[in-house]
Amino acid sequence: MAKILEMKNITKYIFDEYGKKIAGTTVKILDQVSFDLEQGEVHVLIGENGAGKSTLMKVLGGNIPPDEGNILLDGQPYAVKGPKEAREKGIAFIHQELNLCLNLDIAHNIFLGREPVRHGLIDHKYIYKKSREYLDEFGFHDIDPKTMIRDLSTARQQVVEIVKALSYKSKILIMDEPTASLTSSEISHLFELIHKLKSNGVSIIYISHRMDELKEIGDRLTVLRDGQSIETISMQDFDQDMVVRLMVGRTISNMYTCTHQVSAEDVIRVEGLKIGPHTEPIDIHIKKGEIVGMGGLVGSGRSELARSIFGVRPYFGGKIIYKGNEYANPTAMKSIRSGIAYLSEDRKIDGLIIEKDIKENISMASIYALFPNHVINKKREREEASKKINELNVICRSMDQLVSTLSGGNQQKVLFAKWLESKPDLLILDEPTRGIDVNAKAEIYEIMDSIARQGVAIMMISSELPELIGMSDRIYVMKKGSISLEIVDKAQMTQERILASTL
C-alpha cells in the first residue's frame, strides 16, 4: 500500500501554553520520532501516559509546531498553522477529552465553526437535515440531532465527536481512546464503521490502552516510550507480554495489588434507594477497608447511584446510612465535609479545572479544611501539593504547571490527589483508570490498595471486567437501575457470570 503520511525525526521540546519551546530548555517530549501511515490502514499508536503519543498527534493535527523534523502528506511537505488548516488538508482529530459545547445541540456541534449561511443568516434547517444524514450514514439512526449535548451520556457524546470528525470527509482520522466510554455493542458498531472507512481508503491512527481490542482493529502497531519510537510491528506478530515490555521497558507482574483487610464495620449502607421514580429499590453496603466493585453496562445506573449518594442528583425514595447515622439531604459540599469523595468518570467536566495549575486543583476539595480562617496559605498549599505529587508520582515540570498541559494519565493522578487530600472515609471511583496505560493502572491499583489499608471504604465503578474482578472484594452488578447480582466469593467472580447478569 502507498504511504499517505510520513513523520520523520520529529522532535519537540517542553513547551509553554502556546506550543512554543521554553527558552533554554534541553528537555525533549519527543526525541527523533518517526511514524508512517499507509492508505486504508489502521496504525495503532501505543505507549504509557507521558510517552509522547498525544504530543505527536498534536503536531500532526496542527495544535503545536514541531521543533525539528519534517512531515510528508501524500508525498508533499506538510506544515500547517492550526487545526483548521489541518482539517482542510483532510486530517481530523477525535480527542480523548471531548471537545463539545454542552449548551448546543448535536447538529450545531457537528457544524460548529462552519455553519452554512443563507440570506445572511445561519441555515438551521440545512444543519439539522445534513446532521440527520450524517448520523444515518454512520448507523446512528436512534440519535436525534436536536438533542442537547448536556443531555447525552458520555458514550453518546463520544459518538457525536466521531460523527463530527467523519463529516469532514477526512483522509486521515486520529482516534485517541475512542472506545474509552462506549458499551460493547457501541464498540462493535464503531469497529464495523472503521472497517467500512478502511475499505473506502480512509487511514486511521488509533491510540488505545485496551490490549484486547488492538489485534481486532489494527494492521500495524508502533510503541512509543519516553518520547522515542521504540518499534513498529505487524499485528500478525502481536504478543501482549512483548508489547507491555516494549512500552514500559520491563515486565509488569502482580497487576492487581490486594494487601488490604476488610473490617466488619459498615461505612455506608444504602437501603431501598430508588435512583429513578420507576426503578427497583437498591440495597448495598460497603465496609471499612473494602473495595466494592460496581459492574454493569453503560446506562445501567451505576453512575446515577454514585451521584445520588454524593448529593449531585436526586433519588426517589429510600435512605443512606453513613457511619452509623442516617445521611439525609446530601449535597456535594456536605459530602466533602463529611468525608465522602467522588472521582467522576469525566475529569474534564466534573473533576478538574484544567486551566488552573496542579497545586490549585489538589487543594480545591479541601480548601475549607486546609484554611479554616478563609485565607489561603500559599506555603501550606505548596507543601500539601508537593506531598501528593510525590505520593502519586505525578510527572510534571512543577506544581505550577497547568493541568491542561499534562498527559491524560497525569491529569487522572491529579484528580486522585485532589480527593485524597480531602481525607475521605468513603471514596467513590467512577471508571478510575479510564484512558490510562497499563503501567499507570498498576500504580492506581497500588494507590487504591493503600487507601483501603488505611480503612477507607471504596466503591469502584468499572466497565473493564479484569479490573473489576482483580480489585474487588465484592461485586454488585446493576441492570436497569437496580441490583441484578451480588458476588461475595472471589472464586465466583467470572467475566461470563458478570456479563450474563447485565443482559
Coordinates of C-alpha atoms in Angstrom, one line a residue:
M1 CA 0.0 0.0 0.0
A2 CA 1.1 3.6 -0.7
K3 CA 2.2 5.7 2.2
I4 CA -0.2 8.6 2.8
L5 CA 1.8 10.1 5.7
E6 CA 5.4 10.1 6.8
M7 CA 6.6 11.8 10.0
K8 CA 10.4 11.8 10.1
N9 CA 12.6 12.5 13.1
I10 CA 10.0 14.7 14.9
T11 CA 11.5 16.4 18.0
K12 CA 9.5 18.6 20.4
Y13 CA 11.0 20.3 23.5
I14 CA 9.0 21.2 26.6
F15 CA 6.7 24.0 25.5
D16 CA 4.5 26.7 27.0
E17 CA 0.7 27.0 26.7
Y18 CA 1.2 28.5 23.2
G19 CA 3.1 25.5 22.0
K20 CA 6.4 27.4 21.9
K21 CA 9.6 25.9 23.1
I22 CA 10.6 27.2 26.6
A23 CA 13.7 29.2 26.3
G24 CA 16.9 27.4 27.4
T25 CA 15.3 24.0 27.9
T26 CA 17.0 20.8 26.7
V27 CA 14.2 18.5 27.9
K28 CA 12.5 16.7 25.0
I29 CA 9.0 15.4 24.9
L30 CA 9.6 13.9 21.5
D31 CA 13.0 12.8 20.5
Q32 CA 13.6 11.9 16.8
V33 CA 10.2 10.1 16.5
S34 CA 9.4 8.6 13.1
F35 CA 5.9 7.3 12.2
D36 CA 4.2 6.5 8.9
L37 CA 0.7 5.6 7.7
E38 CA -0.5 3.7 4.7
Q39 CA -3.7 4.4 2.8
G40 CA -6.6 2.4 4.1
E41 CA -4.6 1.2 7.2
V42 CA -5.3 1.3 10.9
H43 CA -2.0 2.0 12.6
V44 CA -2.1 1.6 16.3
L45 CA 0.0 4.0 18.4
I46 CA 0.6 2.8 22.0
G47 CA 2.7 3.8 25.0
E48 CA 2.5 4.8 28.6
N49 CA 0.9 8.1 29.6
G50 CA 3.6 10.7 29.0
A51 CA 5.3 8.6 26.3
G52 CA 4.5 11.3 23.7
K53 CA 1.6 9.9 21.8
S54 CA -0.7 12.9 22.3
T55 CA 2.1 15.3 21.6
L56 CA 3.0 13.6 18.4
M57 CA -0.7 13.7 17.3
K58 CA -1.0 17.4 18.3
V59 CA 2.0 18.1 16.0
L60 CA 0.2 16.3 13.1
G61 CA -3.2 17.9 14.0
G62 CA -1.7 21.4 13.8
N63 CA -2.1 22.2 17.5
I64 CA 1.6 22.7 18.1
P65 CA 4.6 23.0 15.7
P66 CA 7.5 20.5 15.7
D67 CA 10.9 22.0 16.7
E68 CA 12.7 19.6 14.4
G69 CA 11.9 17.0 11.7
N70 CA 9.5 17.1 8.8
I71 CA 6.2 15.7 7.7
L72 CA 5.1 14.5 4.2
L73 CA 1.4 14.1 3.3
D74 CA 0.7 12.3 0.1
G75 CA 4.4 12.8 -0.7
Q76 CA 4.3 16.6 -0.3
P77 CA 5.7 18.7 2.6
Y78 CA 3.1 19.3 5.2
A79 CA 3.2 22.3 7.6
V80 CA 0.0 23.8 9.0
K81 CA -0.6 26.8 11.3
G82 CA -3.5 25.3 13.2
P83 CA -6.2 22.6 13.5
K84 CA -8.5 24.3 11.0
E85 CA -5.8 24.1 8.2
A86 CA -5.1 20.5 9.2
R87 CA -8.8 19.6 8.8
E88 CA -8.8 21.4 5.4
K89 CA -6.0 19.1 4.3
G90 CA -8.0 16.0 5.4
I91 CA -6.8 15.3 8.9
A92 CA -9.4 15.1 11.7
F93 CA -8.7 14.6 15.4
I94 CA -11.1 12.8 17.7
H95 CA -9.7 13.7 21.1
Q96 CA -9.8 11.5 24.2
E97 CA -11.1 14.5 26.1
L98 CA -14.4 15.5 24.5
N99 CA -14.5 18.9 22.9
L100 CA -18.2 19.7 22.6
C101 CA -20.3 22.6 23.6
L102 CA -22.7 21.4 26.2
N103 CA -25.2 24.3 25.6
L104 CA -25.6 23.4 21.9
D105 CA -27.5 20.5 20.3
I106 CA -25.8 17.7 18.3
A107 CA -26.4 19.3 14.9
H108 CA -24.9 22.6 15.8
N109 CA -21.9 20.9 17.4
I110 CA -21.3 18.9 14.2
F111 CA -21.3 22.2 12.2
L112 CA -19.6 24.3 14.8
G113 CA -17.2 26.8 13.1
R114 CA -18.5 26.1 9.6
E115 CA -22.2 27.0 9.9
P116 CA -23.8 27.4 6.4
V117 CA -25.3 30.8 5.8
R118 CA -28.4 31.7 3.7
H119 CA -29.6 35.2 3.1
G120 CA -27.1 36.4 5.8
L121 CA -28.4 34.1 8.5
I122 CA -27.3 30.6 9.7
D123 CA -29.3 28.0 7.8
H124 CA -30.5 25.9 10.7
K125 CA -32.8 23.8 8.5
Y126 CA -29.9 22.7 6.5
I127 CA -27.8 21.9 9.6
Y128 CA -30.5 19.6 11.0
K129 CA -31.1 18.0 7.6
K130 CA -27.4 17.3 7.0
S131 CA -26.8 16.2 10.5
R132 CA -29.6 13.7 10.2
E133 CA -28.0 12.4 7.0
Y134 CA -24.6 12.1 8.7
L135 CA -26.0 10.2 11.7
D136 CA -27.9 7.8 9.4
E137 CA -24.8 7.3 7.2
F138 CA -22.8 6.2 10.1
G139 CA -25.5 4.0 11.5
F140 CA -26.7 6.1 14.5
H141 CA -30.4 6.1 13.5
D142 CA -31.7 6.4 17.1
I143 CA -29.9 9.7 17.8
D144 CA -31.9 12.9 17.4
P145 CA -29.7 15.8 16.1
K146 CA -31.8 18.2 18.1
T147 CA -30.7 16.7 21.4
M148 CA -28.7 19.0 23.7
I149 CA -25.1 17.7 24.3
R150 CA -25.6 18.2 28.1
D151 CA -28.4 15.6 28.0
L152 CA -26.3 12.9 26.4
S153 CA -24.3 10.2 28.3
T154 CA -20.5 10.3 27.9
A155 CA -20.8 7.4 25.4
R156 CA -23.2 9.3 23.2
Q157 CA -21.1 12.4 23.4
Q158 CA -18.2 10.3 22.1
V159 CA -20.4 9.2 19.2
V160 CA -21.1 12.8 18.3
E161 CA -17.4 13.5 18.3
I162 CA -16.8 10.6 15.9
V163 CA -19.6 11.7 13.6
K164 CA -18.4 15.3 13.6
A165 CA -14.9 14.2 12.6
L166 CA -16.1 11.9 9.9
S167 CA -18.4 14.6 8.5
Y168 CA -15.2 16.4 7.2
K169 CA -14.7 13.6 4.7
S170 CA -11.2 13.2 6.1
K171 CA -8.4 11.2 4.6
I172 CA -6.8 10.6 8.0
L173 CA -8.6 10.1 11.3
I174 CA -6.7 10.3 14.6
M175 CA -8.7 8.4 17.2
D176 CA -7.5 9.0 20.7
E177 CA -9.1 6.3 23.0
P178 CA -12.3 6.3 21.0
T179 CA -13.8 3.3 22.9
A180 CA -13.0 4.5 26.4
S181 CA -16.6 5.2 27.3
L182 CA -18.5 3.1 24.8
T183 CA -20.6 0.0 25.5
S184 CA -19.6 -3.4 24.0
S185 CA -22.4 -3.0 21.3
E186 CA -21.3 0.5 20.5
I187 CA -17.6 -0.7 20.2
S188 CA -18.8 -3.4 17.8
H189 CA -20.6 -0.7 15.8
L190 CA -17.5 1.5 15.8
F191 CA -15.3 -1.3 14.6
E192 CA -17.8 -2.0 11.8
L193 CA -17.6 1.6 10.8
I194 CA -13.8 1.6 10.9
H195 CA -13.7 -1.4 8.6
K196 CA -16.0 0.4 6.2
L197 CA -13.9 3.5 6.3
K198 CA -10.8 1.4 5.6
S199 CA -12.4 -0.2 2.6
N200 CA -13.1 3.4 1.3
G201 CA -9.4 4.3 1.6
V202 CA -9.6 6.3 4.9
S203 CA -6.4 5.9 7.0
I204 CA -6.7 5.8 10.8
I205 CA -4.2 6.4 13.6
Y206 CA -5.7 4.6 16.6
I207 CA -4.5 5.3 20.1
S208 CA -5.7 2.9 22.8
H209 CA -4.6 1.3 26.0
R210 CA -7.1 -1.6 25.7
M211 CA -4.9 -4.5 24.7
D212 CA -7.9 -6.8 23.9
E213 CA -9.1 -4.6 21.0
L214 CA -5.8 -3.8 19.3
K215 CA -5.4 -7.0 17.3
E216 CA -9.0 -6.9 16.3
I217 CA -8.8 -3.5 14.8
G218 CA -5.2 -2.8 13.9
D219 CA -2.9 -3.6 10.9
R220 CA 0.4 -2.3 12.5
L221 CA 1.4 -1.1 15.9
T222 CA 4.1 1.4 16.9
V223 CA 5.3 1.7 20.5
L224 CA 6.5 5.0 22.0
R225 CA 8.4 5.1 25.2
D226 CA 9.9 8.2 26.9
G227 CA 9.3 10.3 23.8
Q228 CA 11.0 7.9 21.4
S229 CA 9.7 5.4 18.8
I230 CA 10.8 2.0 20.1
E231 CA 9.5 -0.4 17.5
T232 CA 6.8 -0.9 14.8
I233 CA 5.4 -4.4 14.3
S234 CA 2.7 -6.1 12.2
M235 CA -0.4 -7.1 14.1
Q236 CA 0.3 -10.7 12.9
D237 CA 3.2 -10.6 15.3
F238 CA 1.2 -9.1 18.2
D239 CA 2.0 -10.5 21.6
Q240 CA 0.6 -8.7 24.7
D241 CA 3.5 -9.5 27.0
M242 CA 6.0 -8.4 24.4
V243 CA 4.1 -5.1 23.8
V244 CA 4.0 -4.4 27.5
R245 CA 7.7 -4.9 27.8
L246 CA 8.3 -2.5 24.9
M247 CA 6.0 0.1 26.5
V248 CA 7.5 0.1 30.0
G249 CA 10.9 -1.3 29.5
R250 CA 10.3 -4.1 32.0
T251 CA 7.8 -6.8 32.8
I252 CA 4.8 -5.9 34.9
S253 CA 3.8 -8.7 37.4
N254 CA 1.1 -8.7 40.0
M255 CA -1.0 -6.1 38.3
Y256 CA -3.7 -6.2 40.9
T257 CA -2.4 -5.3 44.4
C258 CA -4.7 -6.6 47.2
T259 CA -3.0 -6.5 50.6
H260 CA -5.8 -4.7 52.5
Q261 CA -8.0 -6.3 55.1
V262 CA -11.8 -5.8 55.2
S263 CA -13.3 -4.7 58.5
A264 CA -16.6 -5.9 59.8
E265 CA -17.8 -2.3 60.3
D266 CA -20.0 -0.8 57.6
V267 CA -19.1 2.7 56.5
I268 CA -22.2 3.1 54.3
R269 CA -25.5 1.3 53.8
V270 CA -28.0 2.1 51.1
E271 CA -31.4 0.9 52.0
G272 CA -34.3 0.8 49.5
L273 CA -32.8 3.6 47.4
K274 CA -34.6 4.4 44.1
I275 CA -32.5 6.2 41.6
G276 CA -35.5 6.8 39.4
P277 CA -39.2 7.0 40.0
H278 CA -39.9 3.6 38.4
T279 CA -36.7 1.7 39.3
E280 CA -36.5 -1.1 41.8
P281 CA -35.1 -0.2 45.3
I282 CA -31.4 -0.7 45.8
D283 CA -29.7 -2.3 48.9
I284 CA -25.9 -2.2 49.1
H285 CA -23.3 -1.8 51.8
I286 CA -19.5 -1.1 51.9
K287 CA -17.3 -1.9 54.8
K288 CA -14.3 -0.2 56.2
G289 CA -11.2 -1.1 54.2
E290 CA -13.3 -2.8 51.5
I291 CA -13.2 -2.3 47.7
V292 CA -16.7 -3.0 46.3
G293 CA -16.9 -3.2 42.5
M294 CA -20.0 -1.9 40.6
G295 CA -20.4 -3.7 37.3
G296 CA -23.0 -3.3 34.6
L297 CA -23.3 -1.7 31.1
V298 CA -23.2 2.0 30.5
G299 CA -26.6 3.3 31.3
S300 CA -27.3 0.6 33.9
G301 CA -27.5 3.2 36.7
R302 CA -24.1 2.8 38.3
S303 CA -23.1 6.5 37.9
E304 CA -26.5 7.6 38.9
L305 CA -26.3 5.7 42.1
A306 CA -22.9 7.2 42.9
R307 CA -24.0 10.7 42.1
S308 CA -27.2 10.3 44.3
I309 CA -25.0 9.1 47.2
F310 CA -22.7 12.1 46.7
G311 CA -25.5 14.5 46.5
V312 CA -25.4 15.9 43.0
R313 CA -28.5 14.2 41.7
P314 CA -31.8 13.4 43.5
Y315 CA -33.1 10.0 44.4
F316 CA -36.7 8.9 44.7
G317 CA -37.1 7.0 48.0
G318 CA -35.0 5.0 50.5
K319 CA -32.3 6.2 52.8
I320 CA -28.5 6.3 53.2
I321 CA -26.9 5.3 56.4
Y322 CA -23.4 6.7 56.7
K323 CA -21.0 5.9 59.6
G324 CA -24.0 4.7 61.6
N325 CA -26.3 7.7 61.1
E326 CA -28.9 8.5 58.5
Y327 CA -27.4 10.7 55.9
A328 CA -30.3 12.9 54.7
N329 CA -30.4 15.5 52.0
P330 CA -26.9 15.0 50.7
T331 CA -25.2 17.8 48.8
A332 CA -21.7 17.9 47.3
M333 CA -20.5 20.3 49.9
K334 CA -22.0 18.3 52.7
S335 CA -20.5 15.1 51.4
I336 CA -17.0 16.6 51.0
R337 CA -17.0 18.0 54.6
S338 CA -18.4 14.6 55.8
G339 CA -15.6 12.6 54.2
I340 CA -17.3 11.3 51.0
A341 CA -15.3 11.9 47.8
Y342 CA -16.5 11.2 44.3
L343 CA -14.0 10.8 41.4
S344 CA -16.1 11.2 38.3
E345 CA -15.7 9.4 35.0
D346 CA -15.1 12.7 33.2
R347 CA -12.3 14.6 34.8
K348 CA -12.5 17.4 32.3
I349 CA -16.2 18.2 33.0
D350 CA -16.6 17.2 36.7
G351 CA -13.2 16.7 38.2
L352 CA -10.6 19.3 37.4
I353 CA -10.2 22.9 36.3
I354 CA -7.7 22.2 33.6
E355 CA -6.8 25.8 33.0
K356 CA -5.7 26.1 36.7
D357 CA -2.3 24.8 37.9
I358 CA -1.7 21.5 39.7
K359 CA -1.5 22.8 43.3
E360 CA -4.8 24.7 43.0
N361 CA -6.5 21.6 41.7
I362 CA -5.1 19.5 44.5
S363 CA -6.3 21.8 47.2
M364 CA -9.7 22.5 45.6
A365 CA -11.8 20.0 47.5
S366 CA -10.0 20.6 50.8
I367 CA -9.8 24.4 50.9
Y368 CA -12.1 24.8 54.0
A369 CA -10.2 22.1 55.9
L370 CA -6.8 23.4 55.0
F371 CA -7.6 27.1 55.5
P372 CA -10.3 27.4 58.2
N373 CA -9.6 31.1 58.5
H374 CA -10.7 31.5 54.9
V375 CA -7.3 32.8 53.9
I376 CA -5.2 30.6 51.6
N377 CA -1.8 30.0 53.0
K378 CA 0.3 29.7 49.8
K379 CA 3.2 28.0 51.7
R380 CA 0.9 25.3 53.1
E381 CA -0.8 24.8 49.7
R382 CA 2.5 24.2 48.1
E383 CA 3.6 21.8 50.9
E384 CA 0.4 19.7 50.6
A385 CA 0.6 19.7 46.8
S386 CA 4.2 18.6 46.9
K387 CA 3.4 15.6 49.2
K388 CA 0.6 14.4 46.9
I389 CA 2.7 14.9 43.7
N390 CA 5.4 12.7 45.3
E391 CA 3.0 10.1 46.7
L392 CA 1.2 9.6 43.4
N393 CA 4.2 10.1 41.2
V394 CA 2.7 12.9 39.1
I395 CA 5.1 13.6 36.2
C396 CA 5.2 17.3 35.8
R397 CA 7.7 20.2 35.5
S398 CA 6.4 21.8 38.7
M399 CA 3.2 22.2 40.8
D400 CA 2.7 25.5 38.9
Q401 CA 2.1 23.7 35.6
L402 CA -1.3 24.0 34.1
V403 CA -3.3 20.7 34.3
S404 CA -4.3 21.1 30.7
T405 CA -0.6 20.6 29.7
L406 CA -0.3 17.2 31.5
S407 CA -0.9 13.8 29.8
G408 CA -4.2 12.2 30.5
G409 CA -2.7 9.7 33.0
N410 CA -1.1 12.5 35.0
Q411 CA -4.3 14.5 34.9
Q412 CA -6.0 11.4 36.5
K413 CA -3.4 11.3 39.2
V414 CA -4.0 15.0 40.0
L415 CA -7.7 14.1 40.3
F416 CA -6.8 11.3 42.7
A417 CA -4.6 13.7 44.6
K418 CA -7.4 16.3 44.9
W419 CA -9.8 13.8 46.5
L420 CA -7.2 12.1 48.7
E421 CA -6.3 15.5 50.1
S422 CA -9.8 15.7 51.4
K423 CA -9.0 12.6 53.6
P424 CA -12.2 10.7 52.8
D425 CA -13.8 7.8 54.7
L426 CA -15.7 6.8 51.6
L427 CA -14.1 7.1 48.1
I428 CA -16.4 6.6 45.1
L429 CA -14.4 5.9 42.0
D430 CA -16.2 6.1 38.6
E431 CA -14.0 4.5 35.9
P432 CA -10.8 5.3 37.8
T433 CA -8.4 4.0 35.1
R434 CA -10.3 5.3 32.0
G435 CA -7.8 6.1 29.3
I436 CA -4.8 5.2 31.4
D437 CA -1.9 2.9 30.2
V438 CA -1.1 -0.4 31.7
N439 CA 1.8 0.8 34.0
A440 CA -0.3 3.8 35.3
K441 CA -3.1 1.4 36.0
A442 CA -0.8 -0.7 38.2
E443 CA 0.1 2.4 40.1
I444 CA -3.5 3.4 40.6
Y445 CA -4.3 -0.1 41.9
E446 CA -1.5 0.2 44.4
I447 CA -2.9 3.6 45.5
M448 CA -6.4 2.1 45.9
D449 CA -5.0 -0.8 47.9
S450 CA -3.0 1.6 50.1
I451 CA -6.1 3.7 50.7
A452 CA -8.1 0.6 51.6
R453 CA -5.4 -0.5 54.1
Q454 CA -6.0 2.8 55.9
G455 CA -9.6 1.8 56.4
V456 CA -11.2 3.8 53.6
A457 CA -14.3 2.2 52.0
I458 CA -14.1 2.3 48.2
M459 CA -16.9 2.0 45.7
M460 CA -15.4 1.3 42.3
I461 CA -17.4 1.6 39.1
S462 CA -15.6 -0.1 36.2
S463 CA -16.5 -1.3 32.7
E464 CA -13.3 -3.3 32.5
L465 CA -14.1 -6.7 33.7
P466 CA -10.5 -7.8 34.5
E467 CA -10.1 -4.7 36.7
L468 CA -13.5 -5.3 38.3
I469 CA -12.6 -8.9 39.2
G470 CA -9.0 -8.2 40.1
M471 CA -9.5 -5.3 42.5
S472 CA -12.9 -6.1 44.1
D473 CA -13.6 -7.8 47.4
R474 CA -17.3 -8.0 46.5
I475 CA -19.1 -7.1 43.3
Y476 CA -22.6 -5.7 42.7
V477 CA -23.9 -5.8 39.1
M478 CA -26.5 -3.3 38.1
K479 CA -29.1 -3.5 35.4
K480 CA -31.9 -1.1 34.5
G481 CA -31.3 1.0 37.7
S482 CA -31.3 -1.8 40.2
I483 CA -29.0 -4.6 41.5
S484 CA -29.2 -7.8 39.4
L485 CA -26.4 -9.7 41.2
E486 CA -24.1 -9.7 44.2
I487 CA -20.9 -11.8 44.2
V488 CA -19.2 -12.3 47.5
D489 CA -16.9 -15.2 46.7
K490 CA -13.8 -14.3 44.7
A491 CA -13.8 -17.7 43.1
Q492 CA -17.3 -16.9 41.6
M493 CA -16.1 -13.6 40.0
T494 CA -16.0 -14.6 36.4
Q495 CA -16.5 -12.5 33.3
E496 CA -19.1 -14.8 32.0
R497 CA -21.2 -14.6 35.2
I498 CA -21.0 -10.8 35.3
L499 CA -21.9 -10.4 31.6
A500 CA -24.8 -12.8 31.9
S501 CA -26.3 -10.7 34.7
T502 CA -26.2 -7.5 32.6
L503 CA -28.2 -8.9 29.8

